[in-house]
Coordinates of C-alpha atoms in Angstrom, one line a residue:
M25 CA 161.7 131.0 117.5
S26 CA 163.9 133.6 119.3
A27 CA 167.3 135.0 118.4
D28 CA 168.7 133.1 121.3
A29 CA 167.4 129.8 119.9
F30 CA 169.2 130.3 116.6
E31 CA 171.4 127.3 115.6
P32 CA 174.2 127.6 113.1
A33 CA 173.5 124.1 111.6
I34 CA 171.8 124.4 108.2
P35 CA 168.3 122.9 108.4
S36 CA 167.8 119.7 106.5
T37 CA 164.9 121.3 104.6
A38 CA 167.0 124.3 103.4
S39 CA 167.6 124.9 99.7
P40 CA 171.4 125.2 98.9
E41 CA 170.6 127.9 96.4
V42 CA 168.3 130.8 95.8
E43 CA 167.4 132.7 92.6
F44 CA 165.3 135.9 92.4
I45 CA 162.3 136.7 90.3
S46 CA 160.4 140.0 89.8
L47 CA 157.4 140.8 87.8
T48 CA 157.9 143.1 84.8
H49 CA 155.7 146.2 84.7
P50 CA 155.0 147.8 81.3
N51 CA 154.2 151.3 82.5
P52 CA 154.6 153.5 85.7
S53 CA 151.1 152.7 87.0
T54 CA 151.3 151.3 90.6
E55 CA 148.9 150.3 93.3
L56 CA 150.0 153.4 95.2
D57 CA 149.6 155.8 92.2
P58 CA 147.4 154.2 89.5
V59 CA 147.8 155.6 86.0
P60 CA 144.6 155.3 83.8
S61 CA 146.4 153.5 81.0
R62 CA 146.5 149.9 79.8
G63 CA 149.3 150.7 77.4
I64 CA 153.1 150.1 77.2
D65 CA 155.3 153.0 78.1
L66 CA 158.3 151.9 76.1
K67 CA 160.8 154.2 77.8
F68 CA 159.7 153.0 81.2
F69 CA 159.6 149.3 80.1
R70 CA 163.1 149.4 78.9
K71 CA 164.4 151.1 82.0
Y72 CA 162.5 148.7 84.3
V73 CA 163.8 145.5 82.5
R74 CA 167.4 146.9 82.5
T75 CA 167.0 147.7 86.2
L76 CA 166.1 144.0 86.9
E77 CA 169.1 142.9 84.9
E78 CA 171.5 145.3 86.5
G79 CA 170.2 144.6 89.9
G80 CA 171.0 140.9 89.7
F81 CA 167.5 139.4 89.3
D82 CA 167.6 136.0 87.6
Y83 CA 164.0 135.8 86.2
T84 CA 161.2 138.1 85.4
L85 CA 157.5 137.1 85.2
L86 CA 155.4 138.4 82.3
P87 CA 151.9 138.3 83.6
Y88 CA 148.8 137.5 81.7
G89 CA 145.2 138.8 81.9
S90 CA 142.4 139.2 79.4
A91 CA 143.1 143.0 79.3
S92 CA 146.9 142.8 79.6
A93 CA 149.7 143.0 77.0
D94 CA 150.4 139.6 75.4
S95 CA 152.9 137.8 77.6
F96 CA 154.7 136.0 74.7
V97 CA 155.4 139.2 72.8
V98 CA 156.5 141.0 76.0
A99 CA 158.8 138.1 76.9
S100 CA 160.4 138.3 73.5
A101 CA 161.1 142.0 74.0
V102 CA 162.6 141.2 77.5
G103 CA 164.8 138.6 75.9
Q104 CA 166.2 141.1 73.4
L105 CA 166.7 143.9 76.0
T106 CA 168.7 141.6 78.3
E107 CA 171.6 139.2 78.2
R108 CA 171.1 137.1 81.3
I109 CA 167.6 137.4 82.9
K110 CA 165.1 134.6 82.1
P111 CA 161.6 135.6 81.0
I112 CA 158.8 133.6 82.5
V113 CA 155.7 133.5 80.2
A114 CA 152.5 133.4 82.1
L115 CA 150.2 131.2 79.9
R116 CA 146.5 130.2 80.3
P117 CA 145.9 126.9 78.4
N118 CA 142.6 128.1 77.1
T119 CA 144.3 130.9 75.1
T120 CA 146.8 129.0 73.0
F121 CA 146.6 125.5 71.4
P122 CA 149.3 123.4 73.1
T123 CA 151.3 122.5 70.0
V124 CA 151.3 126.2 69.0
A125 CA 152.4 127.2 72.6
A126 CA 155.2 124.7 72.4
Q127 CA 156.3 126.3 69.1
K128 CA 156.1 129.8 70.5
L129 CA 158.0 128.9 73.7
A130 CA 160.7 127.0 71.8
T131 CA 161.1 130.1 69.5
L132 CA 161.5 132.3 72.6
D133 CA 164.0 129.8 74.0
Q134 CA 166.0 129.9 70.8
L135 CA 166.0 133.7 70.7
T136 CA 167.1 133.9 74.3
E137 CA 169.6 131.0 74.1
G138 CA 167.9 128.8 76.6
R139 CA 166.4 131.3 79.0
A140 CA 162.6 130.7 78.5
V141 CA 160.3 129.4 81.3
V142 CA 156.6 129.0 81.3
H143 CA 154.2 129.4 84.2
L144 CA 150.8 127.8 83.5
I145 CA 147.8 129.6 84.9
T146 CA 144.8 127.2 85.1
G147 CA 142.5 130.1 86.0
G148 CA 140.8 130.7 89.3
N149 CA 138.0 133.1 88.3
D150 CA 135.1 132.0 86.2
A151 CA 134.3 135.5 84.9
E152 CA 137.8 136.2 83.8
Q153 CA 138.0 132.9 82.0
A154 CA 134.7 133.5 80.3
R155 CA 136.0 136.8 78.9
Q156 CA 138.1 134.8 76.4
G157 CA 135.5 132.1 75.8
D158 CA 136.5 129.5 78.5
H159 CA 133.5 128.0 80.2
L160 CA 135.0 124.9 81.7
P161 CA 134.4 124.4 85.4
K162 CA 137.5 124.8 87.5
S163 CA 138.0 121.1 88.2
R164 CA 138.0 120.3 84.4
R165 CA 140.4 123.3 83.8
Y166 CA 143.0 121.5 85.9
A167 CA 142.5 118.3 84.0
R168 CA 143.1 120.3 80.8
T169 CA 146.3 121.8 82.3
S170 CA 147.5 118.2 83.0
E171 CA 146.9 117.2 79.4
Y172 CA 148.5 120.5 78.2
V173 CA 151.7 119.8 80.1
D174 CA 152.0 116.3 78.5
I175 CA 151.6 117.8 75.0
L176 CA 154.1 120.5 75.6
R177 CA 156.8 118.1 76.7
R178 CA 156.1 115.6 73.9
S179 CA 156.2 118.4 71.3
W180 CA 159.7 119.3 72.5
T181 CA 161.0 115.8 72.6
E182 CA 159.2 113.5 70.2
P183 CA 161.6 112.7 67.3
A184 CA 158.8 111.7 64.9
P185 CA 155.2 112.9 64.0
F186 CA 152.6 111.8 66.5
D187 CA 148.9 111.8 67.0
H188 CA 146.9 112.8 70.1
D189 CA 143.3 112.0 71.0
G190 CA 142.6 113.3 74.5
E191 CA 139.7 114.8 76.5
F192 CA 140.5 118.4 75.5
Y193 CA 142.9 118.2 72.5
R194 CA 143.0 116.2 69.3
F195 CA 145.4 116.4 66.4
E196 CA 147.2 114.1 63.9
G197 CA 150.7 113.9 62.6
F198 CA 152.2 116.8 64.6
G199 CA 156.0 116.9 64.7
P200 CA 158.8 116.8 65.0
G201 CA 158.1 120.1 66.6
F202 CA 160.4 123.2 66.7
L203 CA 163.0 122.4 69.3
P204 CA 164.0 124.5 72.3
Y205 CA 167.6 125.8 72.5
E206 CA 169.0 122.9 74.5
G207 CA 166.2 120.8 76.1
P208 CA 162.7 120.9 77.4
I209 CA 161.6 124.3 78.9
P210 CA 160.9 124.4 82.6
I211 CA 157.2 124.4 83.4
S212 CA 155.9 126.1 86.5
I213 CA 152.5 125.2 88.1
G214 CA 150.7 127.3 90.7
G215 CA 147.5 127.1 92.7
Q216 CA 146.4 125.9 96.1
S217 CA 143.5 123.5 95.2
D218 CA 143.9 119.7 95.5
E219 CA 144.0 119.5 91.7
A220 CA 146.8 122.1 91.5
F221 CA 148.9 120.1 94.0
A222 CA 148.2 116.8 92.1
I223 CA 149.4 118.3 88.8
G224 CA 152.3 120.3 90.3
G225 CA 153.5 117.3 92.3
E226 CA 153.3 114.9 89.4
K227 CA 154.4 117.1 86.5
G228 CA 155.7 120.5 87.5
D229 CA 159.4 121.5 87.3
I230 CA 158.5 124.4 89.7
F231 CA 155.6 124.8 92.1
S232 CA 154.7 128.4 93.2
F233 CA 153.2 129.7 96.4
W234 CA 152.3 133.1 97.7
G235 CA 154.0 134.2 100.9
E236 CA 152.5 132.3 103.9
P237 CA 153.6 131.8 107.6
L238 CA 156.6 129.5 107.7
D239 CA 155.0 126.5 109.3
D240 CA 152.0 126.5 107.0
L241 CA 154.2 126.8 103.9
R242 CA 156.5 124.0 105.1
G243 CA 153.4 121.8 105.3
E244 CA 152.4 122.7 101.8
I245 CA 155.9 122.0 100.5
D246 CA 155.9 118.6 102.2
R247 CA 152.5 118.0 100.5
V248 CA 153.6 118.7 97.0
H249 CA 156.9 116.8 97.4
R250 CA 155.1 113.8 98.8
I251 CA 152.8 113.7 95.7
A252 CA 155.9 113.9 93.5
R253 CA 157.5 111.0 95.3
E254 CA 154.4 108.9 95.2
S255 CA 154.1 109.5 91.5
G256 CA 157.6 107.9 91.1
R257 CA 159.5 111.1 90.4
T258 CA 163.2 111.2 91.3
T259 CA 163.5 115.0 91.1
L260 CA 161.3 117.2 93.1
P261 CA 159.6 120.5 92.0
R262 CA 161.6 123.6 92.9
I263 CA 159.7 125.9 95.3
W264 CA 158.8 129.4 94.3
V265 CA 157.5 131.9 96.9
T266 CA 156.3 135.4 96.3
F267 CA 156.4 138.5 98.6
R268 CA 155.8 142.2 98.4
P269 CA 158.7 143.7 100.5
I270 CA 158.4 147.1 102.1
I271 CA 161.8 148.3 103.2
A272 CA 163.5 151.4 104.7
Q273 CA 166.7 152.1 106.4
T274 CA 165.4 150.9 109.8
D275 CA 162.6 148.6 110.9
K276 CA 160.8 151.6 112.4
L277 CA 161.0 153.6 109.2
A278 CA 159.8 150.6 107.2
W279 CA 156.7 150.3 109.3
E280 CA 155.9 154.0 108.9
K281 CA 156.1 153.4 105.2
A282 CA 154.1 150.2 105.4
H283 CA 151.1 151.8 107.2
E284 CA 151.1 154.7 104.7
Y285 CA 151.2 152.3 101.8
V286 CA 148.4 150.0 103.0
D287 CA 146.1 153.0 103.4
R288 CA 146.8 154.2 99.9
V289 CA 146.5 150.7 98.4
A290 CA 143.2 150.1 100.1
A291 CA 141.8 153.4 99.0
N292 CA 142.9 152.9 95.4
F293 CA 141.6 149.3 95.3
A294 CA 138.2 150.5 96.5
K295 CA 138.0 153.0 93.6
V296 CA 139.4 150.7 90.9
R297 CA 137.7 147.4 91.8
P298 CA 134.7 148.3 94.0
L299 CA 132.9 145.0 93.3
A300 CA 135.9 142.8 94.0
Q301 CA 134.8 141.9 97.6
G302 CA 133.2 138.8 99.0
T303 CA 134.9 135.4 99.1
P304 CA 137.3 134.9 96.1
Q305 CA 136.9 131.8 94.0
N306 CA 140.5 130.7 94.1
V307 CA 141.9 128.8 97.1
G308 CA 145.1 130.8 97.2
S309 CA 143.2 134.1 97.9
Q310 CA 141.0 132.3 100.4
R311 CA 144.1 131.1 102.3
A312 CA 145.7 134.5 102.2
L313 CA 142.5 136.1 103.7
A314 CA 142.3 133.4 106.3
F315 CA 145.8 134.2 107.4
A316 CA 145.0 137.9 107.4
N317 CA 141.9 137.3 109.5
R318 CA 143.9 135.3 112.0
A319 CA 146.7 137.8 112.5
D320 CA 148.4 140.8 110.9
L321 CA 152.0 139.7 111.7
Y322 CA 153.7 136.3 111.5
D323 CA 157.2 135.0 112.0
R324 CA 160.1 137.4 111.5
A325 CA 158.5 140.0 109.2
L326 CA 155.4 138.6 107.3
W327 CA 152.6 141.1 107.2
T328 CA 149.1 140.2 105.9
R329 CA 147.2 143.5 106.1
T330 CA 148.2 144.2 102.5
A331 CA 146.4 141.1 101.5
A332 CA 143.3 142.1 103.5
A333 CA 143.4 145.6 101.8
T334 CA 143.0 144.1 98.3
N335 CA 140.8 141.1 99.2
A336 CA 143.9 139.0 98.4
A337 CA 143.7 139.9 94.7
G338 CA 147.0 138.3 93.6
A339 CA 150.2 137.9 95.5
S340 CA 149.9 140.5 98.2
T341 CA 151.6 139.5 101.5
A342 CA 154.4 141.7 102.6
L343 CA 157.8 141.5 104.3
V344 CA 158.4 144.6 106.3
G345 CA 161.6 145.9 107.8
S346 CA 165.1 147.1 107.1
P347 CA 167.0 145.4 104.2
E348 CA 168.7 143.2 106.8
T349 CA 165.4 142.1 108.5
V350 CA 163.8 141.4 105.1
A351 CA 166.9 139.5 103.9
A352 CA 166.8 137.4 107.1
A353 CA 163.1 136.7 106.5
I354 CA 163.8 135.6 103.0
L355 CA 166.5 133.3 104.3
D356 CA 163.9 131.8 106.7
Y357 CA 162.0 130.7 103.6
V358 CA 165.1 129.4 101.9
D359 CA 165.6 127.3 105.1
Q360 CA 162.1 125.9 104.5
G361 CA 163.0 124.8 101.0
A362 CA 162.3 127.8 98.7
S363 CA 164.9 128.1 95.9
L364 CA 163.0 130.7 93.9
V365 CA 162.0 133.9 95.6
S366 CA 159.9 136.5 93.8
I367 CA 159.9 140.1 95.3
R368 CA 158.1 143.0 93.8
G369 CA 157.3 146.2 95.4
Y370 CA 154.5 148.8 95.6
D371 CA 156.7 151.6 94.2
T372 CA 157.7 149.3 91.4
L373 CA 160.8 150.8 89.8
A374 CA 162.3 152.4 92.9
D375 CA 161.7 149.2 94.8
A376 CA 163.4 147.1 92.1
V377 CA 166.4 149.3 92.4
D378 CA 166.5 149.1 96.2
Y379 CA 166.0 145.3 96.2
G380 CA 169.0 144.9 93.8
R381 CA 171.2 147.2 95.9
Y382 CA 170.3 146.1 99.4
I383 CA 168.5 142.8 99.6
L384 CA 169.8 140.5 96.9
P385 CA 173.5 141.0 98.0
L386 CA 172.7 140.2 101.6
V387 CA 170.9 136.9 100.8
R388 CA 173.6 135.9 98.3
Q389 CA 176.3 136.7 100.9
E390 CA 174.7 134.3 103.3
I391 CA 174.3 131.5 100.7
A392 CA 178.0 131.9 99.8
H393 CA 178.9 131.6 103.5
R394 CA 176.9 128.4 103.8
K395 CA 178.6 126.9 100.8
A396 CA 182.0 127.8 102.1
T397 CA 181.6 126.8 105.7
G398 CA 178.7 124.3 105.8
Q399 CA 177.0 126.4 108.4
R400 CA 174.7 129.4 108.7
S401 CA 176.3 132.6 109.8
G402 CA 174.9 134.7 112.6
F403 CA 173.1 137.0 110.2
Q404 CA 169.6 135.8 110.9
A405 CA 170.2 135.9 114.7
E406 CA 171.6 139.5 114.4
H407 CA 168.4 140.8 112.7
P408 CA 165.5 139.3 114.6
G409 CA 162.6 141.4 113.4
N410 CA 159.5 140.2 115.2
Y411 CA 161.5 137.7 117.1
G412 CA 163.0 140.6 119.0
T413 CA 161.5 143.0 121.5
E414 CA 160.8 146.3 119.7
Y415 CA 159.6 145.2 116.2
A416 CA 156.0 144.4 117.1
G417 CA 155.6 147.8 118.6
Y418 CA 156.5 149.5 115.3
A419 CA 154.0 147.2 113.6
T420 CA 151.1 148.2 115.8
A421 CA 151.9 152.0 115.9
P422 CA 150.8 153.4 112.5
H423 CA 152.0 156.8 111.5
A424 CA 154.4 157.0 114.5
A425 CA 156.3 160.2 114.7

């Protein structure tokens, strides 16, 4: 694509809406400046959550790990500190019996007047799963997730007591369960394995991806939507894509920051997780590393060196540029069908402030223009990033003066 090739017609694949997600951090520790603490800094946590709310984010993800704070409890705190933002509870099925999870999620949904969302993490690392007693092989973990989804939904909708005798769960006479605020709670599914696509396409309200090159992501969206249609669904999963934007006043300054950041992140990762090298078990990380090995820079502003620096440990592909360039890049993904965009930075609190001030308004302004006119504005053509002539030079000139 080039700026000259830009067409005002809205692509048929484009989402008519976009909502923004950011992960909630419980303390000031970052990948740039790690703080040796696993605790919650309450003052920081309150400030961070309120920053997301004031900045216009729509959702916040509460992550889960065997050594992290409990995502349910943190989500409840987020709900009480905010009026609008929707807490997304990251939940591993091995950690909570499904009828109990349904009860906890419904309670959160009642306390937040309908704002609860759940993101099911099947688990892509055998060692991490084993830390909490889960020894199922990965393929069976996905089968368990599928059964888990069915029980959650039935727990929220069944008007009479019911029994269940499945491969992974068995109980008698459960229900009627504690009800959500207004209706079933949205269920998000993630993963890049064949099993993840099957479950997400058949049963997910949302299917999540890490940031990938546009053409590759479009193929994956088509895949999950095809599975949804073949399963008889009349509504398709919403598409969630995650990035780590690095922004500054100009593209050149953003690239100077990006090169500094990746060096610091790589050095800190080597200290904190010296054994986390080799081929990752999960397909998402394998894909991210494959993209990084193929090229550093894709499309308008997608940079993969940040993924290479951390062995693709989690969502780690960046969008680099001025706020205008990054907003235009996000709109490229909206044009591919993403309706949920997660952005979180490396300087976590400062970046959340900047995203709310400079990126979200630009994207929403373009969406409003499209709704009003039925066409794209010239915004994406005006901020070409890597489709222009100078951008790639900034990307390949680290620490330029």
